[in-house]
Coordinates of C-alpha atoms in Angstrom, one line a residue:
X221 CA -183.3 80.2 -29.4
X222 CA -186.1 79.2 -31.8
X223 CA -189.6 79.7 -29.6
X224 CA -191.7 78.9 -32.9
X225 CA -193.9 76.4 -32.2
X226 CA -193.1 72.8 -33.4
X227 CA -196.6 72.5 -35.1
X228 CA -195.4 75.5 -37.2
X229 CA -192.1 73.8 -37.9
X230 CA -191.6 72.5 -41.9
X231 CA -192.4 69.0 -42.2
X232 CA -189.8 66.5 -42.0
X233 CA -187.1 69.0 -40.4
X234 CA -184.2 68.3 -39.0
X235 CA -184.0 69.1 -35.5
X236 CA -181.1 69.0 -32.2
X237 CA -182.3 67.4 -29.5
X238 CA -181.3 67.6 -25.5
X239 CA -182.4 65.3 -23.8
X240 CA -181.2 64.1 -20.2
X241 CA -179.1 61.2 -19.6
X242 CA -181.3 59.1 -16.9
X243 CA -184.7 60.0 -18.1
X244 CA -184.1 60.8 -21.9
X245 CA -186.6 63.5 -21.1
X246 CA -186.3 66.4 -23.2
X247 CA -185.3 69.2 -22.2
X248 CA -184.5 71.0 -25.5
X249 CA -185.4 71.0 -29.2
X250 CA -184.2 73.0 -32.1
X251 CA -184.0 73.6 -35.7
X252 CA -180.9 75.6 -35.6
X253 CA -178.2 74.3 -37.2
X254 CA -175.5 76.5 -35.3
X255 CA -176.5 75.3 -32.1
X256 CA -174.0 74.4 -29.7
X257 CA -174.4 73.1 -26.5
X258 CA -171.9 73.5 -23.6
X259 CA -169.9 70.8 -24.2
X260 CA -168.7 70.2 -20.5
X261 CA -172.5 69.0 -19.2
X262 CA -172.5 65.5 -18.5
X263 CA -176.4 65.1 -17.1
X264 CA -178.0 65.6 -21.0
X265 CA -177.2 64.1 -24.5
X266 CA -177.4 65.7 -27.9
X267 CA -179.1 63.7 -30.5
X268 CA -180.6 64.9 -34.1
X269 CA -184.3 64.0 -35.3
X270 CA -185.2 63.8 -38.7
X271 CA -189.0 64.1 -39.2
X272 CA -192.3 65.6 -37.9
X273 CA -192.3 66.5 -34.2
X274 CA -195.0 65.4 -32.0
X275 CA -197.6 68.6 -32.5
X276 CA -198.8 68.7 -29.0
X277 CA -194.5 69.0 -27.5
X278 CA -193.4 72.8 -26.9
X279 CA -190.5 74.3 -25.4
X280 CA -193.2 75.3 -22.7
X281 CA -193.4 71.4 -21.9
X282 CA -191.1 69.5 -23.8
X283 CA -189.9 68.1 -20.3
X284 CA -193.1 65.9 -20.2
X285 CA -191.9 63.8 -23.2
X286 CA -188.9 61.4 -23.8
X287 CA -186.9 61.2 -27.0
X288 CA -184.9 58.0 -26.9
X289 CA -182.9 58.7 -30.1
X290 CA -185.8 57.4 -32.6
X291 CA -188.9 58.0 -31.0
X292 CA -191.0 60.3 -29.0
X293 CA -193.3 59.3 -25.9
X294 CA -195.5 61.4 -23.7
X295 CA -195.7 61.3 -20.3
X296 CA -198.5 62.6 -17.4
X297 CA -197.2 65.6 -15.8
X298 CA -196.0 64.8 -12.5
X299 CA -198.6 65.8 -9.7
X300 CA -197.6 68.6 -7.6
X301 CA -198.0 68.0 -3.8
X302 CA -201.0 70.5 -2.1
X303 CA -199.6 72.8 -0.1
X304 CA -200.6 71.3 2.9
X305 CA -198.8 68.0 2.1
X306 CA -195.5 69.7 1.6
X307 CA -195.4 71.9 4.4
X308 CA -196.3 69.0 6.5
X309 CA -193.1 66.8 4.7
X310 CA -190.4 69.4 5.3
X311 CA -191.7 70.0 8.8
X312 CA -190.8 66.5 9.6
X313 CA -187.9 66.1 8.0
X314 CA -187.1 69.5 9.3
X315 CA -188.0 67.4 13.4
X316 CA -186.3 64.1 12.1
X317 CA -182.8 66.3 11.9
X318 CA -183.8 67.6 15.1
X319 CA -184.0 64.5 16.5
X320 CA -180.8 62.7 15.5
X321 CA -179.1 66.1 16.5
X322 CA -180.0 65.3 20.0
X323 CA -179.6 61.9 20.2
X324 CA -176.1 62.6 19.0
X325 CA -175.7 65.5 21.5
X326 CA -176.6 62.6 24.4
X327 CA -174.2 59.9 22.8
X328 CA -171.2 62.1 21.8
X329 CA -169.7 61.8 25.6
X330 CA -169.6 58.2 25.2
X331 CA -168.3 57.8 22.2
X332 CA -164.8 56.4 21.3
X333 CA -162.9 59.2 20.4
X334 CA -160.1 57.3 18.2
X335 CA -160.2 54.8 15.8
X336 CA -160.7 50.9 16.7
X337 CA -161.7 52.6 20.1
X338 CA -164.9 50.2 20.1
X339 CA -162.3 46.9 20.1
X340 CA -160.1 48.5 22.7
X341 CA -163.6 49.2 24.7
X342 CA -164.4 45.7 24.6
X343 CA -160.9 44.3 25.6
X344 CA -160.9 46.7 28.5
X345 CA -163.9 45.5 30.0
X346 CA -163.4 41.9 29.3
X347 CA -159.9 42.5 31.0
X348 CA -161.5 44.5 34.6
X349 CA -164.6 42.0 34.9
X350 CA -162.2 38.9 34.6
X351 CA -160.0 40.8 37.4
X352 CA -162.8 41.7 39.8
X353 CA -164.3 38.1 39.1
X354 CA -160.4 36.6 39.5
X355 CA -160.0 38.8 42.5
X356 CA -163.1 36.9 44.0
X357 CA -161.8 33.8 43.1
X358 CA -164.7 32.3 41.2
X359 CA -162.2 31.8 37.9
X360 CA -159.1 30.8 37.4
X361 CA -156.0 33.1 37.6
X362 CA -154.5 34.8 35.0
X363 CA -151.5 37.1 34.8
X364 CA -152.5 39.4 32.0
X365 CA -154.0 42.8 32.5
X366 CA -152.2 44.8 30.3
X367 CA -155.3 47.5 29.3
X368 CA -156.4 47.3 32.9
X369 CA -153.2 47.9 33.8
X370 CA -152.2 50.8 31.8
X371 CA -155.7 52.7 33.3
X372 CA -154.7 52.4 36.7
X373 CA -151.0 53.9 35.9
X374 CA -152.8 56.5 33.9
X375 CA -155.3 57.6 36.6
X376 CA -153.4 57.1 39.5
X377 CA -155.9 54.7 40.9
X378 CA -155.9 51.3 42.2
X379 CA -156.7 48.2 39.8
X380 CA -159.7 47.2 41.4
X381 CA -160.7 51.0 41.1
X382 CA -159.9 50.9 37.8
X383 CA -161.8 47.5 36.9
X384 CA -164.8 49.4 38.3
X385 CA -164.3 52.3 37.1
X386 CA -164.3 50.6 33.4
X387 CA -167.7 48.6 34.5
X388 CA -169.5 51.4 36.0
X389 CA -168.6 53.4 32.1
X390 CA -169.9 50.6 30.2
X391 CA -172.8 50.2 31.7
X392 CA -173.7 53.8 31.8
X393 CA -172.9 53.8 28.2
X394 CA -175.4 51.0 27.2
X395 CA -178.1 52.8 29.5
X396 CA -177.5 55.8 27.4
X397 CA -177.6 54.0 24.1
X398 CA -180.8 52.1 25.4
X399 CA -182.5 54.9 26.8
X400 CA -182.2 57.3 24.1
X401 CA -182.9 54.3 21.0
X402 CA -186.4 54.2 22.9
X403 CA -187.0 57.9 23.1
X404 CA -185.7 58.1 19.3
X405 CA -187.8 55.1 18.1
X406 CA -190.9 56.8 19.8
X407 CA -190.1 60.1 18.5
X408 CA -189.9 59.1 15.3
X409 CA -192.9 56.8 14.9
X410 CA -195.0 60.0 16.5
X411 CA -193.1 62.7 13.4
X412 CA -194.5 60.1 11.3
X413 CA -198.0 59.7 12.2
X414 CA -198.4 63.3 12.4
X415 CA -201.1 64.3 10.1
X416 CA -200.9 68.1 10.9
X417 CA -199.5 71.5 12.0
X418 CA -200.7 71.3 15.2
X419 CA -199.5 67.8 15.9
X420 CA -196.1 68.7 15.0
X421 CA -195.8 71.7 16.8
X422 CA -196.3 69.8 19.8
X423 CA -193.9 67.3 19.3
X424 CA -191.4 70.0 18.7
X425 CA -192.3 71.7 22.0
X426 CA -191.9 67.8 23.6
X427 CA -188.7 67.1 21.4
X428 CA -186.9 70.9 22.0
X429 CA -188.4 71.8 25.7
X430 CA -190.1 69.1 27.5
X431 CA -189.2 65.4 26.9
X432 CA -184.7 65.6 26.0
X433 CA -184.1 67.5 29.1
X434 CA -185.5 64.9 31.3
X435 CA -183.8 62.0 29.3
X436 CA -180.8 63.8 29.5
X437 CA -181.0 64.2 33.6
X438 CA -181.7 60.6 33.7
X439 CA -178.5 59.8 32.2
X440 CA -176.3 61.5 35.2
X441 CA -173.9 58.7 36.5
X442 CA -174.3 57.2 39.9
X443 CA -171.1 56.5 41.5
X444 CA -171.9 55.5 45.0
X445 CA -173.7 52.3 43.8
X446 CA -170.6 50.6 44.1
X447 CA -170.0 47.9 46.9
X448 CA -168.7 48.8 49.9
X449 CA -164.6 47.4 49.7
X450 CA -162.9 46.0 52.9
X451 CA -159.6 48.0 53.2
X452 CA -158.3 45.5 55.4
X453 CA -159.2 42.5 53.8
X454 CA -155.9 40.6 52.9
X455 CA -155.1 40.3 49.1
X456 CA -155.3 37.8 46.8
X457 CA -151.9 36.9 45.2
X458 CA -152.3 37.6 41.7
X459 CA -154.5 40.7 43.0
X460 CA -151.3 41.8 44.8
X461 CA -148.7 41.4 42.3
X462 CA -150.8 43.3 39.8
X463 CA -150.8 46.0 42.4
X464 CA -147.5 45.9 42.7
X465 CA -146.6 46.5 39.3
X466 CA -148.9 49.5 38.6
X467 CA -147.5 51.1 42.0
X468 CA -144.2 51.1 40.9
X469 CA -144.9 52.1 37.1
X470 CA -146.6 55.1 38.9
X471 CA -143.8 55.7 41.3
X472 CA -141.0 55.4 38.2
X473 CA -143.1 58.0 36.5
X474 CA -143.6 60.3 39.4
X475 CA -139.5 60.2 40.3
X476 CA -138.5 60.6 36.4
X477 CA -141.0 63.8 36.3
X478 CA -139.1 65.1 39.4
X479 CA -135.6 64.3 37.9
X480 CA -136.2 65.8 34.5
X481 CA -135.2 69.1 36.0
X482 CA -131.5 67.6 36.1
X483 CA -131.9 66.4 32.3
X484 CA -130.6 68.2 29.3
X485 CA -131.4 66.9 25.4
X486 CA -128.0 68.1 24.3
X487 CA -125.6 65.5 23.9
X488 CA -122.8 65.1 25.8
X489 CA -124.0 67.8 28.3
X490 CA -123.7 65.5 31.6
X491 CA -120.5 65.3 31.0
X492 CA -119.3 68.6 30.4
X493 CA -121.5 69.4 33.5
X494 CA -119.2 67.1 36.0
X495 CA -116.5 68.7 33.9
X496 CA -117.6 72.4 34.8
X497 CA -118.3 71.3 38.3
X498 CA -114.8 69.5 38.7
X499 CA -113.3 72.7 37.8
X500 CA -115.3 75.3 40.2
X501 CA -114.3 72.7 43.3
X502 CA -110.6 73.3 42.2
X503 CA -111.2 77.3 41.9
X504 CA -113.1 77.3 44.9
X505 CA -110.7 75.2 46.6
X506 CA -108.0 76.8 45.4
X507 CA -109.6 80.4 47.3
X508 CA -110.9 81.3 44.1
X509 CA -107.9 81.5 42.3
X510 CA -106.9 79.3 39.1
X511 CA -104.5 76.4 39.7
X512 CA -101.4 76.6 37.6
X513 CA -101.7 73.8 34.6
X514 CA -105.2 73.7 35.0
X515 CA -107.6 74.6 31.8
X516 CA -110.6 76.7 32.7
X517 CA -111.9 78.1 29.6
X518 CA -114.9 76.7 29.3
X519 CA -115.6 78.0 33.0
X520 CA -114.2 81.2 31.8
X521 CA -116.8 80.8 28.7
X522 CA -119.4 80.4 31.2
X523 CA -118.3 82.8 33.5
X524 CA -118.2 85.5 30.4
X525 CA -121.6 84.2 29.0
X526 CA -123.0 85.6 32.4
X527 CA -121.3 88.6 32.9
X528 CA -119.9 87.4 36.2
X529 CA -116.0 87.0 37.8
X530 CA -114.7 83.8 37.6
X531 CA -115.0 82.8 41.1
X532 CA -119.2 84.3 41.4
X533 CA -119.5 82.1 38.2
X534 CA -117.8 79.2 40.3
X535 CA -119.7 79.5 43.0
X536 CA -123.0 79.5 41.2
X537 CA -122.3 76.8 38.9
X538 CA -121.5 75.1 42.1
X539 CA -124.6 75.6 43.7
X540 CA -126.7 74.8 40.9
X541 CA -124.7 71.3 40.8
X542 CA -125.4 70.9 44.3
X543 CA -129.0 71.0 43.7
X544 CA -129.1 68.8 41.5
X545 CA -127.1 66.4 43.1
X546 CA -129.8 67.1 46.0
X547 CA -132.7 66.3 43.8
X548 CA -131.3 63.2 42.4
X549 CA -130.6 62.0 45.8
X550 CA -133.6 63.0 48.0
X551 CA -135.6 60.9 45.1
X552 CA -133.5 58.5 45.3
X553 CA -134.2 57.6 48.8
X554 CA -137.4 58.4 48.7
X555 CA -137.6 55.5 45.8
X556 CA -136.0 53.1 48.0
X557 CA -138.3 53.6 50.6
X558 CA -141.7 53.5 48.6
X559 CA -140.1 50.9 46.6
X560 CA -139.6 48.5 50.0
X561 CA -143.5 49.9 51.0
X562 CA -144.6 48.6 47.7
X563 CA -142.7 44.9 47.8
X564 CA -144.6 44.4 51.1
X565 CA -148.4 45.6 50.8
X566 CA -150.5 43.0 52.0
X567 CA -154.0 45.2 51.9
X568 CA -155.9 47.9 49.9
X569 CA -155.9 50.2 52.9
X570 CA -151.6 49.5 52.2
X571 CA -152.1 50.8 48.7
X572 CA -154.1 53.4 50.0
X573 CA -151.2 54.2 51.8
X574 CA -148.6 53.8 49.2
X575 CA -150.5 56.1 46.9
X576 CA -151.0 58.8 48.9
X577 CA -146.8 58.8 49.7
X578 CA -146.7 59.3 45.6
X579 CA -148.8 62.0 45.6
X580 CA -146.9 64.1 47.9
X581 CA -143.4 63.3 46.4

């Protein structure tokens, strides 16, 4: 690198420039005709100069002038910030982070947690105020619900529950949002203003120990504000067919979870189970002895897979059958009955009723 000073340089040289690409401020000058730049920087540009360089530009502060391919121009040095001023700039900016980090902390449980969850938010709530509104008769009726709906089935609950349930959320949400916007906005204005150490040591004591505690209490929800509900009160029609529909989505669900126990994912399996079982009734029957011209080899596969006699394997393939076949029909009378409970409610204390019987199935 050539460190001779430019003043010293012959007149009329010819000289590599490196300047940066934004700025054109250089950053590097040279008289050295084997200079190469790295060739894969894309932030400077190499230019040549043919003539006297300005006297006062050195590699020492070459970055105070700009070379726009013909001509050279000098520029103030930059001020540097006091100490003071600095310290005080990253000490906000170090509280501002702070800041949005715990506003964040308070609105993360209320966020949507999948995409287009804000649409589905609003849809939901337009759907359980219409229903408790409906349900009160002060709008027309309408028979869709379908978001409402799909709540209730999920949480087991009734659809006026659920409407509510959906209110009470969004309202806590935008007391949340509203609550901590003021306690940001203030925050911030106060980093701001700060005009020293001291200042902003105490509104990092308020932000960290004092002031997001309290908001943060004051954002518990309150459940028991909700009115009172008459159990007994008769229901309205299109509250009771709604009803009606969720109760038996929750009772399909409840009997299917029961019965998967019978099902198998391998094809064909059913069958070959009522075969299996067909032929351990005939053994059995028979006083566990095979029947002449009957096939059992795939109870004899079974009975082999297990280590067992043919008439033990008989006799628990039979049993397990008969479970099954117990399961399937204890739910399904169980179904009918619920089912008949369901087509008749006339009351939420009926639904109350209803849903307890589906719990215990």
């Amino acid at each position: 690198m050539n460190t001779v000073a430019p003043a010293t340089l012959p007149a009329g040289g010819n000289y590599i420039i490196v300047s940066q690409v934004e700025s054109n401020r250089v950053v590097y000058f040279t008289d050295n005709p084997e200079y190469r730049p790295p060739m894969n920087g894309r932030w400077y540009w190499v230019g040549t100069y043919v003539g006297i360089l300005p006297s006062a530009m050195t590699l020492r502060n070459c970055w105070a002038w700009r070379f726009n391919g013909q001509v050279f121009s000098g520029t103030a040095e930059e001020p540097v910030p006091a100490l003071e001023t600095s310290s005080l700039d990253g000490e906000k900016a170090s509280l501002l982070r702070a800041l949005s980090e715990k506003i964040e902390s308070v609105r993360a449980p209320f966020m949507p947690s999948c995409l287009f969850g804000e649409l589905a938010r609003r849809e939901k709530l337009k759907e359980a105020r219409d229903y408790l509104a409906r349900a009160k008769g002060r709008v027309p009726e309408e028979e869709k619900f379908e978001l409402l709906e799909a709540v209730a089935v999920a949480r087991g609950c009734a659809m006026w529950q659920a409407a509510r349930l959906i209110v009470i959320k969004a309202e806590e949400t935008e007391r949340v949002v509203k609550e901590s916007e003021r306690f940001r906005e203030k925050m911030n204005q106060a980093i701001a203003a700060a005009g020293n150490q001291a200042t902003l040591l105490e509104l990092r004591e308020r932000l960290l120990e004092a002031s997001f505690p309290g908001l943060s209490t004051r954002f518990e929800s309150d459940a028991d504000r909700m009115e009172p509900v008459n159990h007994q009160g008769v229901l309205g029609e299109v509250h009771r067919r709604h009803e009606m529909s969720r109760l038996k989505a929750q009772l399909r669900e409840t009997i299917n979870r029961k019965r998967r126990l019978n099902h198998s994912d391998y094809i064909g399996n059913d069958e070959l189970v009522r075969h299996k079982a067909l032929l351990a009734r005939s053994l059995l029957e028979n006083g566990g002895k095979p029947r002449e011209r009957e096939d059992y080899s795939i109870l004899e596969s079974y009975a082999v897979a297990r280590g067992l006699p043919l008439a033990k394997a008989a006799v628990l393939l039979a049993s397990a059958v008969g479970a099954n076949w117990e399961r399937l029909t204890s739910t399904e009378r169980i179904k009918d009955t619920i089912l008949a409970r369901i087509d008749a409610i006339t009351t939420l204390g009926d639904i109350d009723d209803i849903e307890e019987m589906i719990a215990v199935i």
